[in-house]
Amino acid sequence: MEHELLKVKNDASSLIIAAEDEKELNEIKLDFLGRNGKLTQLLKRMKDLPEERKPEIGRLANEIISTVEDLLATRGEELRGEKKEKIKRAVEDITIPGVKPSLGHLHPMSQVLFDVIDVFKGLGFQAADGPEIETDRYNFEILNFPKDHPARDTQQTLFLDTRKSKATSGETILRTHTSTMQGRIMEKIKPPFRVIVPGKVFRYEQTDASHGFEFWQFEGYAVDKNITFTNLMGTLDYFVRKFFGEETKIKFTSHNFPFTEPSLEGYVSCVVCKGKGCSFCKQSGWVEVLGGGMIHPNVLRNVGIDPAEWQGFAFGTGLSRLVILKYQMDDLRLLTNPDLRILEQF
Ligand code: PHE
């Protein structure tokens, strides 16, 4: 009997502590202390006990009953308190503005990237993406840079260590320009097409305020019938006005690239001094932003397009440079600095 009483006490205590609402608590109360409750049933058997044990068991039974009653009362209060707290919370002033989570935003590099893509999408260009680790073939060979061509020197190429792989030594590099994607795409699709390719490029350069060994470019090219040099200049003029503002001017000088003929370089009027001359543009009023030209017939032939039937223009611009020009930053390295004090200014 003693054991049974203690067991009932333990069962009741653990159930009471775990009860989650008042209804459950009432059920527990009935289950133990009700007319047919477990404790009540046990007490009914008291009369069968030998006379000398009755006072002792009686005291234990009373103790257990009052412990269970106390526990029920305490848990009941707790539950009522929680309910009140819940109601209180629900009627708190809901017009007080909440705590605003601080939202991040796109990196200035990405913002500019999307702006550029938008302008060219409007002109019917499609955006494409390609590998940063490249082969000599796409970075040079297809683009009319034969193995001994001096223009290869201008590309300050980073070669990958391929000694432990099957690749031919000296053939696997980090792409030095996004022009690699001319060959990769033109080999696969048939003209006419208009493509832009934004992406990261790498060159073996000493880093300073206006040079990095890793920077962004974007390439654009169009192949169709009767494409002219004027189409290229018109497209670039439209782009800089859309991107920097209608008042921006563009000027072209002649240049030389192995993969375009004729070639040009494009300068925009300095966004800082509006062309008057300042330290940003080295007093010239102009900032160089791009290279371009008519796709060389050899390049078209290398990808299986007949240059007698199709012509194309191509251009490449330093996307990182466009970003610092647009936001008038004085150091390219700020773009790869993860400092929030810089990034939060955009
Ligand atoms: N790829 C050249 C560079 O990185 C730019 C360019 C692209 C020039 C397309 C002409 C045509 O300097």
Short mmCIF file of C-alpha atoms and ligand atoms in Angstrom, two decimals:
data_model
loop_
_atom_site.label_atom_id
_atom_site.label_comp_id
_atom_site.label_asym_id
_atom_site.label_seq_id
_atom_site.Cartn_x
_atom_site.Cartn_y
_atom_site.Cartn_z
CA MET A 1 0.00 0.00 0.00
CA GLU A 2 2.79 2.39 0.88
CA HIS A 3 4.49 1.74 -2.47
CA GLU A 4 1.28 2.14 -4.37
CA LEU A 5 0.63 5.48 -2.67
CA LEU A 6 4.12 6.76 -3.53
CA LYS A 7 3.77 5.60 -7.13
CA VAL A 8 0.45 7.43 -7.49
CA LYS A 9 2.10 10.55 -6.04
CA ASN A 10 4.97 10.40 -8.55
CA ASP A 11 2.64 9.78 -11.51
CA ALA A 12 0.42 12.67 -10.51
CA SER A 13 3.36 15.06 -9.98
CA SER A 14 4.95 14.47 -13.36
CA LEU A 15 1.62 14.79 -15.19
CA ILE A 16 0.79 18.03 -13.35
CA ILE A 17 4.14 19.62 -14.14
CA ALA A 18 3.77 18.74 -17.84
CA ALA A 19 0.14 19.95 -18.11
CA GLU A 20 -0.19 22.58 -20.82
CA ASP A 21 -3.55 24.13 -20.04
CA GLU A 22 -6.20 24.31 -17.37
CA LYS A 23 -8.43 21.79 -19.07
CA GLU A 24 -5.70 19.17 -18.97
CA LEU A 25 -5.02 20.05 -15.34
CA ASN A 26 -8.68 19.49 -14.42
CA GLU A 27 -8.63 16.10 -16.07
CA ILE A 28 -5.57 15.12 -14.03
CA LYS A 29 -7.29 16.31 -10.87
CA LEU A 30 -10.34 14.12 -11.59
CA ASP A 31 -8.14 11.19 -12.54
CA PHE A 32 -6.42 11.19 -9.13
CA LEU A 33 -8.68 12.96 -6.65
CA GLY A 34 -12.13 12.49 -8.22
CA ARG A 35 -14.71 10.10 -6.83
CA ASN A 36 -13.29 7.26 -8.89
CA GLY A 37 -9.79 8.74 -8.93
CA LYS A 38 -6.69 6.60 -8.39
CA LEU A 39 -5.90 8.10 -4.98
CA THR A 40 -9.50 7.92 -3.81
CA GLN A 41 -9.67 4.26 -4.79
CA LEU A 42 -6.51 3.52 -2.82
CA LEU A 43 -7.85 5.27 0.28
CA LYS A 44 -10.98 3.15 0.13
CA ARG A 45 -8.73 0.13 0.73
CA MET A 46 -7.44 1.66 4.02
CA LYS A 47 -10.12 -0.17 5.97
CA ASP A 48 -8.57 -3.55 5.05
CA LEU A 49 -5.25 -2.64 6.66
CA PRO A 50 -4.21 -4.13 10.01
CA GLU A 51 -5.23 -1.73 12.80
CA GLU A 52 -1.65 -0.88 13.89
CA ARG A 53 -0.63 0.32 10.35
CA LYS A 54 -3.66 2.55 9.83
CA PRO A 55 -2.31 5.75 11.55
CA GLU A 56 1.01 5.64 9.67
CA ILE A 57 -0.51 4.98 6.23
CA GLY A 58 -3.24 7.51 7.00
CA ARG A 59 -0.61 10.24 7.63
CA LEU A 60 1.24 9.35 4.42
CA ALA A 61 -2.02 9.42 2.44
CA ASN A 62 -2.90 12.87 3.83
CA GLU A 63 0.55 14.19 2.99
CA ILE A 64 0.28 12.88 -0.54
CA ILE A 65 -3.18 14.38 -1.03
CA SER A 66 -2.04 17.79 0.13
CA THR A 67 1.14 17.63 -2.03
CA VAL A 68 -0.95 16.78 -5.08
CA GLU A 69 -3.42 19.56 -4.26
CA ASP A 70 -0.60 22.06 -3.80
CA LEU A 71 0.99 21.06 -7.08
CA LEU A 72 -2.35 21.36 -8.86
CA ALA A 73 -2.89 24.82 -7.39
CA THR A 74 0.61 26.08 -8.26
CA ARG A 75 0.52 24.77 -11.84
CA GLY A 76 -3.00 26.22 -12.19
CA GLU A 77 -1.71 29.65 -11.19
CA GLU A 78 1.21 29.37 -13.56
CA LEU A 79 -1.04 28.45 -16.46
CA ARG A 80 -3.48 31.28 -15.70
CA GLY A 81 -0.52 33.69 -15.55
CA GLU A 82 0.79 32.55 -18.91
CA LYS A 83 -2.63 32.99 -20.43
CA LYS A 84 -2.88 36.50 -19.03
CA GLU A 85 0.57 37.30 -20.40
CA LYS A 86 -0.51 36.01 -23.80
CA ILE A 87 -3.66 38.14 -23.74
CA LYS A 88 -1.63 41.13 -22.57
CA ARG A 89 0.81 40.68 -25.43
CA ALA A 90 -2.04 40.36 -27.90
CA VAL A 91 -3.58 43.67 -26.85
CA GLU A 92 -0.32 45.60 -26.76
CA ASP A 93 -0.24 48.71 -28.96
CA ILE A 94 0.01 47.33 -32.44
CA THR A 95 0.43 50.77 -33.98
CA ILE A 96 3.98 51.09 -32.63
CA PRO A 97 6.30 50.61 -35.63
CA GLY A 98 8.12 47.28 -35.60
CA VAL A 99 11.87 46.77 -35.61
CA LYS A 100 12.91 47.04 -39.22
CA PRO A 101 15.31 44.29 -40.29
CA SER A 102 18.29 45.83 -42.02
CA LEU A 103 18.24 44.72 -45.64
CA GLY A 104 21.33 44.29 -47.75
CA HIS A 105 21.56 45.42 -51.35
CA LEU A 106 23.39 44.52 -54.51
CA HIS A 107 27.10 45.27 -54.67
CA PRO A 108 27.78 48.35 -56.88
CA MET A 109 29.53 46.02 -59.32
CA SER A 110 26.36 43.93 -59.69
CA GLN A 111 24.12 47.01 -59.89
CA VAL A 112 26.18 48.31 -62.81
CA LEU A 113 26.29 44.87 -64.39
CA PHE A 114 22.48 44.68 -64.42
CA ASP A 115 22.20 48.27 -65.74
CA VAL A 116 24.53 47.43 -68.62
CA ILE A 117 22.66 44.23 -69.45
CA ASP A 118 19.37 46.19 -69.43
CA VAL A 119 20.63 48.74 -71.96
CA PHE A 120 21.85 46.02 -74.34
CA LYS A 121 18.77 43.86 -73.89
CA GLY A 122 16.82 46.84 -75.17
CA LEU A 123 18.94 46.65 -78.33
CA GLY A 124 18.20 42.96 -78.83
CA PHE A 125 21.40 41.54 -77.29
CA GLN A 126 21.39 38.31 -75.28
CA ALA A 127 23.64 37.91 -72.25
CA ALA A 128 25.96 34.89 -72.01
CA ASP A 129 28.47 33.56 -69.51
CA GLY A 130 31.60 31.45 -69.85
CA PRO A 131 34.62 29.89 -68.09
CA GLU A 132 37.33 31.93 -66.37
CA ILE A 133 39.88 29.14 -66.85
CA GLU A 134 40.52 29.08 -70.58
CA THR A 135 42.59 27.47 -73.25
CA ASP A 136 45.10 29.19 -75.48
CA ARG A 137 42.78 28.42 -78.40
CA TYR A 138 39.89 30.62 -77.24
CA ASN A 139 41.97 33.35 -75.60
CA PHE A 140 44.39 33.73 -78.55
CA GLU A 141 44.39 31.30 -81.46
CA ILE A 142 40.79 31.75 -82.69
CA LEU A 143 41.15 35.50 -82.13
CA ASN A 144 43.91 35.70 -84.71
CA PHE A 145 46.84 35.84 -82.24
CA PRO A 146 49.17 33.15 -83.65
CA LYS A 147 51.69 31.63 -81.21
CA ASP A 148 54.46 34.13 -82.00
CA HIS A 149 52.29 37.24 -82.31
CA PRO A 150 53.75 40.21 -80.41
CA ALA A 151 50.25 41.34 -79.33
CA ARG A 152 50.20 38.35 -76.97
CA ASP A 153 52.61 40.35 -74.78
CA THR A 154 49.96 43.01 -74.18
CA GLN A 155 47.77 40.40 -72.52
CA GLN A 156 49.98 39.81 -69.44
CA THR A 157 48.78 36.25 -69.18
CA LEU A 158 48.60 34.13 -66.02
CA PHE A 159 49.36 30.47 -66.83
CA LEU A 160 48.03 27.62 -64.74
CA ASP A 161 50.39 25.00 -63.39
CA THR A 162 49.25 21.93 -65.33
CA ARG A 163 52.18 19.61 -64.54
CA LYS A 164 49.98 17.20 -62.62
CA SER A 165 47.18 17.17 -65.22
CA LYS A 166 46.74 15.95 -68.76
CA ALA A 167 46.62 19.49 -70.17
CA THR A 168 49.47 20.60 -72.43
CA SER A 169 51.84 22.88 -70.59
CA GLY A 170 51.27 26.56 -71.38
CA GLU A 171 47.85 25.94 -72.93
CA THR A 172 45.66 26.48 -69.88
CA ILE A 173 45.38 30.03 -68.64
CA LEU A 174 43.16 32.46 -66.76
CA ARG A 175 41.31 34.36 -69.48
CA THR A 176 42.79 37.79 -70.08
CA HIS A 177 39.67 39.18 -71.76
CA THR A 178 36.03 38.27 -72.32
CA SER A 179 36.74 38.09 -76.07
CA THR A 180 37.27 34.36 -75.45
CA MET A 181 33.50 34.11 -75.61
CA GLN A 182 33.48 35.24 -79.24
CA GLY A 183 34.91 31.89 -80.35
CA ARG A 184 33.01 29.79 -77.82
CA ILE A 185 29.64 31.15 -78.86
CA MET A 186 30.17 31.75 -82.56
CA GLU A 187 31.31 28.16 -83.00
CA LYS A 188 27.93 27.00 -81.71
CA ILE A 189 25.31 29.34 -83.10
CA LYS A 190 24.52 30.52 -86.59
CA PRO A 191 24.32 34.23 -87.47
CA PRO A 192 22.58 36.60 -87.22
CA PHE A 193 23.12 37.19 -83.47
CA ARG A 194 23.85 39.87 -80.89
CA VAL A 195 25.55 38.81 -77.69
CA ILE A 196 26.99 40.46 -74.59
CA VAL A 197 29.25 38.65 -72.15
CA PRO A 198 30.07 40.16 -68.79
CA GLY A 199 32.74 38.42 -66.75
CA LYS A 200 35.88 38.43 -64.69
CA VAL A 201 39.29 38.55 -66.37
CA PHE A 202 42.83 38.23 -65.05
CA ARG A 203 46.16 39.83 -65.95
CA TYR A 204 49.59 39.79 -64.45
CA GLU A 205 49.59 43.43 -63.35
CA GLN A 206 50.95 45.40 -60.47
CA THR A 207 47.87 46.55 -58.52
CA ASP A 208 47.37 50.26 -57.98
CA ALA A 209 44.45 52.71 -57.92
CA SER A 210 43.56 52.08 -61.55
CA HIS A 211 44.90 48.54 -62.19
CA GLY A 212 44.07 45.14 -60.74
CA PHE A 213 45.17 41.58 -61.51
CA GLU A 214 41.49 40.60 -61.46
CA PHE A 215 38.81 42.85 -62.94
CA TRP A 216 35.52 42.79 -64.84
CA GLN A 217 34.94 43.35 -68.53
CA PHE A 218 32.03 43.04 -70.80
CA GLU A 219 32.18 42.04 -74.38
CA GLY A 220 29.57 42.74 -77.00
CA TYR A 221 29.36 41.56 -80.58
CA ALA A 222 26.86 41.38 -83.37
CA VAL A 223 27.07 39.41 -86.60
CA ASP A 224 24.63 40.00 -89.42
CA LYS A 225 24.46 40.99 -93.08
CA ASN A 226 25.68 44.52 -93.91
CA ILE A 227 26.96 45.38 -90.44
CA THR A 228 29.17 48.48 -90.60
CA PHE A 229 31.68 50.37 -88.50
CA THR A 230 29.03 53.12 -88.11
CA ASN A 231 26.67 50.58 -86.50
CA LEU A 232 29.39 49.95 -83.90
CA MET A 233 29.96 53.65 -83.20
CA GLY A 234 26.21 54.32 -83.01
CA THR A 235 25.67 51.42 -80.60
CA LEU A 236 28.48 52.60 -78.32
CA ASP A 237 27.28 56.21 -78.43
CA TYR A 238 23.77 55.06 -77.46
CA PHE A 239 25.15 52.92 -74.65
CA VAL A 240 27.25 55.66 -72.98
CA ARG A 241 24.38 58.15 -73.14
CA LYS A 242 21.99 55.64 -71.57
CA PHE A 243 24.51 54.57 -68.97
CA PHE A 244 26.20 57.85 -67.93
CA GLY A 245 23.49 60.33 -68.96
CA GLU A 246 22.37 62.03 -72.19
CA GLU A 247 24.94 64.84 -71.92
CA THR A 248 27.86 62.36 -72.09
CA LYS A 249 29.97 62.50 -75.24
CA ILE A 250 32.02 59.72 -76.77
CA LYS A 251 35.04 60.05 -79.08
CA PHE A 252 36.92 57.41 -81.00
CA THR A 253 40.56 57.04 -81.92
CA SER A 254 42.07 54.40 -84.16
CA HIS A 255 43.73 51.42 -82.56
CA ASN A 256 44.96 47.94 -83.28
CA PHE A 257 43.70 44.56 -82.07
CA PRO A 258 44.56 41.30 -83.88
CA PHE A 259 40.90 40.25 -83.84
CA THR A 260 39.29 43.41 -85.24
CA GLU A 261 39.98 45.35 -88.43
CA PRO A 262 39.59 48.30 -88.46
CA SER A 263 39.80 48.85 -84.68
CA LEU A 264 39.00 51.75 -82.42
CA GLU A 265 39.33 52.94 -78.87
CA GLY A 266 36.46 54.81 -77.20
CA TYR A 267 36.73 57.66 -74.69
CA VAL A 268 33.89 59.28 -72.76
CA SER A 269 33.83 62.90 -71.66
CA CYS A 270 34.98 62.99 -68.04
CA VAL A 271 32.00 62.51 -65.74
CA VAL A 272 33.67 64.47 -62.96
CA CYS A 273 34.51 67.76 -64.74
CA LYS A 274 32.11 67.26 -67.68
CA GLY A 275 35.02 67.51 -70.08
CA LYS A 276 36.66 70.68 -68.72
CA GLY A 277 39.77 68.90 -67.42
CA CYS A 278 40.48 67.72 -63.87
CA SER A 279 42.85 65.40 -62.00
CA PHE A 280 40.54 62.43 -62.57
CA CYS A 281 40.94 62.65 -66.37
CA LYS A 282 44.54 63.93 -66.13
CA GLN A 283 43.35 67.35 -67.43
CA SER A 284 42.38 65.83 -70.79
CA GLY A 285 38.60 65.96 -70.33
CA TRP A 286 38.35 62.37 -71.63
CA VAL A 287 38.58 58.89 -70.06
CA GLU A 288 39.36 55.76 -72.05
CA VAL A 289 36.69 53.10 -71.55
CA LEU A 290 36.64 50.60 -74.39
CA GLY A 291 38.15 48.95 -77.41
CA GLY A 292 36.34 47.62 -80.44
CA GLY A 293 36.23 47.16 -84.17
CA MET A 294 34.93 45.07 -87.04
CA ILE A 295 35.43 41.36 -86.37
CA HIS A 296 38.49 40.26 -88.37
CA PRO A 297 37.61 37.96 -91.33
CA ASN A 298 40.14 35.42 -89.96
CA VAL A 299 38.16 35.17 -86.71
CA LEU A 300 34.93 34.54 -88.61
CA ARG A 301 36.67 31.92 -90.74
CA ASN A 302 38.12 30.26 -87.62
CA VAL A 303 34.59 29.68 -86.29
CA GLY A 304 33.14 28.55 -89.61
CA ILE A 305 31.33 31.75 -90.63
CA ASP A 306 31.84 32.98 -94.21
CA PRO A 307 33.11 36.60 -94.05
CA ALA A 308 31.95 37.22 -97.61
CA GLU A 309 28.40 36.71 -96.44
CA TRP A 310 28.44 37.92 -92.81
CA GLN A 311 30.09 40.84 -91.04
CA GLY A 312 30.23 41.73 -87.41
CA PHE A 313 31.41 44.27 -84.89
CA ALA A 314 32.81 43.60 -81.43
CA PHE A 315 33.75 45.73 -78.45
CA GLY A 316 35.08 45.17 -74.99
CA THR A 317 34.96 47.49 -72.04
CA GLY A 318 36.31 47.47 -68.51
CA LEU A 319 33.23 47.04 -66.36
CA SER A 320 35.17 47.83 -63.18
CA ARG A 321 36.25 51.09 -64.80
CA LEU A 322 32.64 51.96 -65.67
CA VAL A 323 31.69 51.45 -62.02
CA ILE A 324 34.36 53.77 -60.65
CA LEU A 325 33.53 56.35 -63.30
CA LYS A 326 29.82 56.17 -62.58
CA TYR A 327 30.30 56.58 -58.83
CA GLN A 328 33.39 58.80 -59.17
CA MET A 329 35.52 56.57 -57.00
CA ASP A 330 39.25 57.21 -57.01
CA ASP A 331 40.50 53.67 -56.44
CA LEU A 332 39.59 50.42 -58.19
CA ARG A 333 40.55 48.44 -55.08
CA LEU A 334 37.52 49.84 -53.22
CA LEU A 335 35.37 47.52 -55.34
CA THR A 336 36.87 44.40 -53.83
CA ASN A 337 37.02 45.74 -50.30
CA PRO A 338 34.37 44.07 -48.11
CA ASP A 339 34.26 47.02 -45.67
CA LEU A 340 30.59 47.81 -44.96
CA ARG A 341 31.38 51.50 -44.43
CA ILE A 342 32.17 51.63 -48.15
CA LEU A 343 29.44 49.29 -49.39
CA GLU A 344 26.68 51.03 -47.43
CA GLN A 345 27.28 54.21 -49.41
CA PHE A 346 25.71 52.71 -52.55
N1 PHE B 1 39.54 42.24 -75.65
C1 PHE B 1 40.06 43.58 -75.78
C2 PHE B 1 40.82 43.94 -74.51
O1 PHE B 1 40.65 43.29 -73.50
C3 PHE B 1 38.95 44.56 -76.01
C4 PHE B 1 38.25 44.34 -77.31
C5 PHE B 1 37.13 43.55 -77.40
C6 PHE B 1 38.69 44.97 -78.48
C7 PHE B 1 36.47 43.35 -78.59
C8 PHE B 1 38.07 44.78 -79.67
C9 PHE B 1 36.95 43.98 -79.73
O2 PHE B 1 41.59 44.87 -74.48
#
